């Protein structure tokens, strides 16, 4: 006799707290995320934010391809290809905006919209689709279309009416705990404890891959303090849904879903805790208003000379 609490209770409890309601929660999160994307701010993001994000994601996806060629699905030291891709390609746009708001300029804040798009499951699923046993098929295409529709619908409504944007501004904060319940119902606690070393290693790898190239690019090419690249170095909660979504369209990923979610949950906690402290450290070394002050002095001196 096998007892299943959620099957016994039925709905709405089953879909609220078990894995059966994951896709509904994901759809709601994508809709709420879309409402916060202002198209009028996108032109400001093109000034600098897009370059920084392209460098970061370009290097991340290139390393994911190398990872697959070297280690395959299984990965190394307990870190599967699935877990690696879901981790290094993720960025927490909400935390980025919270950190960057007090001292970032208009271009920094406008990058929020680009980060929202890049933090969706769309790009990782597209990438993982090319490494499936049967290639990128119709099932993957339809799943991606299904992901895009609620996001675009939210984006359209949010841009048509600012009141809609305000109503759904805190939507993800309300929905996320329910997503946590649903993920938690699928995680074996013993497996999660076993994955702690892999989670710690993946956290270190995440920071190295995400921060190092983008920070160097921001400092040397964009001539900026570097806080924007560091502020984006945290895992998004939506990354935890990608393993199960990838496995739904490619059964080759199924054996790695539980371990990937356990690793990603650990990386999520570590990166979201450490990221604000790292930004604070960068600001002590390279103040955000350093460049504006220099420019102000130059203008003042030029005016005095006249």
Short mmCIF file of C-alpha atoms in Angstrom, two decimals:
data_model
loop_
_atom_site.label_atom_id
_atom_site.label_comp_id
_atom_site.label_asym_id
_atom_site.label_seq_id
_atom_site.Cartn_x
_atom_site.Cartn_y
_atom_site.Cartn_z
CA UNK A 1 0.00 0.00 0.00
CA UNK A 2 1.46 3.32 -1.13
CA UNK A 3 0.03 6.44 0.47
CA UNK A 4 0.29 9.78 -1.34
CA UNK A 5 -0.90 12.75 0.71
CA UNK A 6 -1.57 15.03 -2.27
CA UNK A 7 -3.54 12.42 -4.23
CA UNK A 8 -5.61 11.77 -1.12
CA UNK A 9 -6.36 15.45 -0.46
CA UNK A 10 -6.92 16.32 -4.12
CA UNK A 11 -7.20 19.85 -5.50
CA UNK A 12 -6.68 22.69 -4.80
CA UNK A 13 -4.14 21.43 -2.21
CA UNK A 14 -2.48 19.11 -4.72
CA UNK A 15 -1.74 21.77 -7.33
CA UNK A 16 -0.82 24.39 -4.71
CA UNK A 17 1.79 22.37 -2.83
CA UNK A 18 2.88 19.45 -5.05
CA UNK A 19 4.82 19.33 -8.31
CA UNK A 20 1.63 19.01 -10.39
CA UNK A 21 1.07 22.78 -10.28
CA UNK A 22 4.59 23.86 -11.24
CA UNK A 23 3.81 24.94 -14.79
CA UNK A 24 0.86 27.10 -13.68
CA UNK A 25 3.08 28.88 -11.14
CA UNK A 26 5.78 29.36 -13.77
CA UNK A 27 3.24 30.86 -16.17
CA UNK A 28 2.05 33.30 -13.51
CA UNK A 29 5.64 34.31 -12.72
CA UNK A 30 6.40 34.92 -16.39
CA UNK A 31 3.26 37.05 -16.71
CA UNK A 32 4.17 39.15 -13.64
CA UNK A 33 7.74 39.51 -14.91
CA UNK A 34 6.52 40.71 -18.31
CA UNK A 35 4.38 43.45 -16.76
CA UNK A 36 7.51 45.02 -15.25
CA UNK A 37 9.36 45.40 -18.56
CA UNK A 38 9.07 48.99 -19.85
CA UNK A 39 9.79 49.25 -23.56
CA UNK A 40 10.57 52.96 -23.19
CA UNK A 41 13.61 52.05 -21.07
CA UNK A 42 15.07 49.62 -23.60
CA UNK A 43 16.87 52.34 -25.56
CA UNK A 44 18.79 53.32 -22.43
CA UNK A 45 19.81 49.70 -21.89
CA UNK A 46 21.28 49.58 -25.40
CA UNK A 47 23.75 52.26 -24.36
CA UNK A 48 25.74 49.98 -22.07
CA UNK A 49 23.75 47.22 -20.39
CA UNK A 50 23.30 45.06 -23.48
CA UNK A 51 27.04 44.92 -24.11
CA UNK A 52 27.72 43.82 -20.55
CA UNK A 53 25.01 41.17 -20.59
CA UNK A 54 26.07 39.85 -24.02
CA UNK A 55 29.64 39.41 -22.80
CA UNK A 56 28.48 37.60 -19.71
CA UNK A 57 26.01 35.27 -21.44
CA UNK A 58 28.22 34.72 -24.50
CA UNK A 59 31.06 33.42 -22.35
CA UNK A 60 28.68 31.40 -20.15
CA UNK A 61 27.07 29.57 -23.08
CA UNK A 62 30.44 28.99 -24.75
CA UNK A 63 31.71 27.37 -21.55
CA UNK A 64 28.53 25.27 -21.37
CA UNK A 65 29.28 23.91 -24.85
CA UNK A 66 32.85 23.10 -23.80
CA UNK A 67 31.54 21.46 -20.62
CA UNK A 68 29.31 19.14 -22.68
CA UNK A 69 32.12 18.23 -25.08
CA UNK A 70 34.42 17.33 -22.19
CA UNK A 71 32.04 15.65 -19.74
CA UNK A 72 28.71 14.94 -21.48
CA UNK A 73 25.40 14.75 -19.61
CA UNK A 74 26.96 13.26 -16.48
CA UNK A 75 29.37 16.15 -15.90
CA UNK A 76 32.14 15.98 -13.33
CA UNK A 77 32.39 15.70 -9.55
CA UNK A 78 28.62 15.28 -9.31
CA UNK A 79 27.78 18.47 -11.25
CA UNK A 80 25.73 17.44 -14.29
CA UNK A 81 25.57 19.28 -17.59
CA UNK A 82 21.97 20.21 -16.75
CA UNK A 83 22.91 21.79 -13.40
CA UNK A 84 25.88 23.62 -14.94
CA UNK A 85 23.83 25.22 -17.73
CA UNK A 86 20.96 26.23 -15.44
CA UNK A 87 23.39 27.85 -13.00
CA UNK A 88 25.90 29.83 -15.07
CA UNK A 89 23.28 31.24 -17.47
CA UNK A 90 21.04 32.61 -14.71
CA UNK A 91 20.82 36.13 -13.30
CA UNK A 92 18.47 37.48 -10.64
CA UNK A 93 17.06 40.63 -12.25
CA UNK A 94 14.98 41.55 -9.19
CA UNK A 95 17.98 41.47 -6.83
CA UNK A 96 20.04 43.37 -9.40
CA UNK A 97 17.46 46.16 -9.47
CA UNK A 98 17.26 46.26 -5.69
CA UNK A 99 21.04 46.61 -5.37
CA UNK A 100 21.60 48.98 -8.27
CA UNK A 101 18.75 51.45 -7.59
CA UNK A 102 20.47 53.67 -4.96
CA UNK A 103 23.59 54.47 -7.01
CA UNK A 104 23.15 53.20 -10.58
CA UNK A 105 22.60 55.58 -13.49
CA UNK A 106 19.78 55.42 -16.05
CA UNK A 107 21.56 52.89 -18.27
CA UNK A 108 22.25 50.60 -15.30
CA UNK A 109 18.60 50.64 -14.28
CA UNK A 110 17.39 50.19 -17.85
CA UNK A 111 19.38 46.94 -18.03
CA UNK A 112 16.74 45.46 -15.72
CA UNK A 113 14.49 44.79 -18.71
CA UNK A 114 17.21 42.96 -20.64
CA UNK A 115 18.07 40.92 -17.57
CA UNK A 116 14.41 39.97 -17.14
CA UNK A 117 14.37 38.54 -20.65
CA UNK A 118 17.68 36.72 -20.19
CA UNK A 119 16.63 35.25 -16.83
CA UNK A 120 13.60 33.55 -18.39
CA UNK A 121 13.83 29.78 -18.97
CA UNK A 122 13.64 30.47 -22.72
CA UNK A 123 17.37 30.78 -23.52
CA UNK A 124 18.58 27.84 -21.40
CA UNK A 125 15.83 25.62 -22.82
CA UNK A 126 16.75 26.62 -26.36
CA UNK A 127 20.38 25.78 -25.62
CA UNK A 128 19.59 22.47 -23.91
CA UNK A 129 17.28 21.53 -26.79
CA UNK A 130 20.23 21.25 -29.15
CA UNK A 131 21.83 18.64 -26.88
CA UNK A 132 18.85 16.32 -26.76
CA UNK A 133 18.89 12.74 -27.98
CA UNK A 134 16.68 13.60 -30.93
CA UNK A 135 17.81 17.17 -31.46
CA UNK A 136 15.54 20.19 -31.27
CA UNK A 137 12.06 18.90 -32.01
CA UNK A 138 8.45 20.06 -32.16
CA UNK A 139 7.87 19.40 -28.45
CA UNK A 140 10.65 21.79 -27.46
CA UNK A 141 9.38 24.45 -29.87
CA UNK A 142 5.82 24.32 -28.52
CA UNK A 143 7.05 24.38 -24.92
CA UNK A 144 9.09 27.50 -25.64
CA UNK A 145 6.11 29.14 -27.39
CA UNK A 146 4.04 28.32 -24.31
CA UNK A 147 6.65 30.11 -22.17
CA UNK A 148 6.79 33.18 -24.39
CA UNK A 149 3.03 33.83 -24.56
CA UNK A 150 2.39 34.72 -20.86
CA UNK A 151 5.55 36.86 -20.79
CA UNK A 152 4.55 38.81 -23.92
CA UNK A 153 0.96 39.15 -22.69
CA UNK A 154 2.22 40.61 -19.42
CA UNK A 155 4.63 42.93 -21.25
CA UNK A 156 1.87 44.25 -23.53
CA UNK A 157 -0.57 44.89 -20.67
CA UNK A 158 2.13 46.47 -18.49
CA UNK A 159 3.08 48.90 -21.25
CA UNK A 160 -0.52 49.76 -22.07
CA UNK A 161 -1.40 50.73 -18.50
CA UNK A 162 0.95 51.75 -15.67
CA UNK A 163 -1.68 50.72 -13.13
CA UNK A 164 -1.39 47.12 -14.33
CA UNK A 165 2.36 47.29 -13.79
CA UNK A 166 1.81 48.55 -10.25
CA UNK A 167 -0.74 45.83 -9.45
CA UNK A 168 1.62 43.03 -10.48
CA UNK A 169 4.84 44.63 -9.18
CA UNK A 170 4.89 42.37 -6.12
CA UNK A 171 3.39 39.38 -7.86
CA UNK A 172 6.52 37.23 -7.99
CA UNK A 173 7.21 37.83 -4.30
CA UNK A 174 3.80 36.30 -3.51
CA UNK A 175 4.07 33.45 -6.01
CA UNK A 176 7.66 32.41 -5.29
CA UNK A 177 6.96 30.73 -1.90
CA UNK A 178 4.39 28.45 -3.56
CA UNK A 179 6.96 27.54 -6.19
CA UNK A 180 9.30 26.71 -3.32
CA UNK A 181 6.69 24.37 -1.81
CA UNK A 182 6.28 22.60 -5.13
CA UNK A 183 10.01 22.16 -5.64
CA UNK A 184 10.44 21.05 -2.07
CA UNK A 185 7.89 18.28 -2.56
CA UNK A 186 10.09 16.74 -5.25
CA UNK A 187 13.45 16.98 -3.44
CA UNK A 188 14.74 14.05 -1.44
CA UNK A 189 16.33 15.52 1.72
CA UNK A 190 18.98 12.81 1.80
CA UNK A 191 19.95 13.62 -1.80
CA UNK A 192 19.97 17.34 -0.96
CA UNK A 193 22.42 16.80 1.91
CA UNK A 194 24.60 14.65 -0.32
CA UNK A 195 24.70 17.48 -2.86
CA UNK A 196 26.10 20.09 -0.43
CA UNK A 197 29.74 19.67 -1.62
CA UNK A 198 28.61 19.94 -5.24
CA UNK A 199 26.50 22.97 -4.38
CA UNK A 200 29.47 24.70 -2.78
CA UNK A 201 31.72 23.89 -5.74
CA UNK A 202 29.07 25.10 -8.19
CA UNK A 203 28.76 28.36 -6.22
CA UNK A 204 32.50 28.99 -6.59
CA UNK A 205 32.39 28.13 -10.30
CA UNK A 206 29.36 30.42 -10.73
CA UNK A 207 31.12 33.43 -9.25
CA UNK A 208 34.28 32.82 -11.31
CA UNK A 209 32.44 32.43 -14.62
CA UNK A 210 29.86 35.16 -14.04
CA UNK A 211 31.91 37.88 -12.34
CA UNK A 212 35.44 37.64 -13.75
CA UNK A 213 34.89 38.30 -17.49
CA UNK A 214 32.04 40.80 -17.08
CA UNK A 215 33.88 42.73 -14.34
CA UNK A 216 37.04 42.97 -16.46
CA UNK A 217 34.95 44.11 -19.45
CA UNK A 218 33.11 46.72 -17.38
CA UNK A 219 36.32 48.10 -15.88
CA UNK A 220 38.62 48.06 -18.91
CA UNK A 221 36.25 48.52 -21.86
CA UNK A 222 33.28 50.43 -20.45
CA UNK A 223 35.44 52.31 -17.91
CA UNK A 224 32.88 51.86 -15.16
CA UNK A 225 33.32 51.10 -11.41
CA UNK A 226 32.30 47.45 -11.90
CA UNK A 227 29.33 47.25 -9.55
CA UNK A 228 26.82 46.43 -12.31
CA UNK A 229 28.59 43.20 -13.29
CA UNK A 230 28.85 42.12 -9.65
CA UNK A 231 25.24 43.09 -8.86
CA UNK A 232 24.03 40.66 -11.53
CA UNK A 233 26.00 37.75 -10.02
CA UNK A 234 23.14 35.96 -8.27
CA UNK A 235 20.99 33.02 -9.29
CA UNK A 236 17.32 33.64 -10.13
CA UNK A 237 14.66 31.52 -8.44
CA UNK A 238 13.18 30.65 -11.83
CA UNK A 239 16.38 28.70 -12.62
CA UNK A 240 15.10 25.93 -10.36
CA UNK A 241 12.23 25.18 -12.74
CA UNK A 242 14.43 24.65 -15.79
CA UNK A 243 15.66 21.09 -14.99
CA UNK A 244 12.15 19.65 -14.81
CA UNK A 245 11.10 21.59 -17.91
CA UNK A 246 14.13 20.33 -19.85
CA UNK A 247 13.45 16.75 -18.74
CA UNK A 248 9.82 17.02 -19.86
CA UNK A 249 10.95 17.45 -23.47
CA UNK A 250 14.15 15.38 -23.28
CA UNK A 251 14.14 12.23 -21.15
CA UNK A 252 17.95 12.09 -21.22
CA UNK A 253 17.96 14.82 -18.55
CA UNK A 254 15.52 13.01 -16.23
CA UNK A 255 18.16 11.18 -14.08
CA UNK A 256 19.82 14.51 -13.26
CA UNK A 257 16.76 16.61 -12.34
CA UNK A 258 16.72 16.02 -8.56
CA UNK A 259 20.46 16.54 -8.11
CA UNK A 260 20.38 19.63 -10.34
CA UNK A 261 17.54 21.22 -8.33
CA UNK A 262 19.37 20.48 -5.06
CA UNK A 263 22.58 22.07 -6.38
CA UNK A 264 20.73 25.08 -7.79
CA UNK A 265 18.88 25.64 -4.50
CA UNK A 266 22.23 25.78 -2.68
CA UNK A 267 23.73 28.16 -5.27
CA UNK A 268 20.59 30.31 -5.07
CA UNK A 269 21.01 30.75 -1.31
CA UNK A 270 24.76 31.40 -1.44
CA UNK A 271 24.75 33.87 -4.33
CA UNK A 272 21.75 35.88 -3.12
CA UNK A 273 23.32 36.27 0.32
CA UNK A 274 26.85 37.14 -0.83
CA UNK A 275 26.04 39.31 -3.86
CA UNK A 276 25.04 42.50 -1.92
CA UNK A 277 28.18 42.26 0.23
CA UNK A 278 30.40 41.92 -2.83
CA UNK A 279 28.79 44.98 -4.41
CA UNK A 280 29.40 46.92 -1.21
CA UNK A 281 33.06 45.87 -1.30
CA UNK A 282 33.38 47.03 -4.93
CA UNK A 283 31.84 50.38 -4.03
CA UNK A 284 34.40 50.94 -1.28
CA UNK A 285 37.17 50.36 -3.81
CA UNK A 286 35.59 52.17 -6.76
CA UNK A 287 32.83 54.59 -5.65
CA UNK A 288 29.88 54.85 -8.01
CA UNK A 289 30.02 58.65 -8.12
CA UNK A 290 33.75 58.80 -8.78
CA UNK A 291 33.38 59.43 -12.51
CA UNK A 292 30.60 62.06 -12.21
CA UNK A 293 32.70 64.01 -9.68
CA UNK A 294 35.66 64.04 -12.06
CA UNK A 295 33.46 65.23 -14.90
CA UNK A 296 31.99 67.94 -12.64
CA UNK A 297 35.47 69.20 -11.74
CA UNK A 298 36.48 69.34 -15.40
CA UNK A 299 33.34 71.31 -16.30
CA UNK A 300 33.85 73.67 -13.34
CA UNK A 301 37.48 74.31 -14.28
CA UNK A 302 36.52 74.92 -17.90
CA UNK A 303 33.82 77.41 -16.83
CA UNK A 304 36.24 79.23 -14.54
CA UNK A 305 38.77 79.54 -17.36
CA UNK A 306 36.12 81.26 -19.47
#
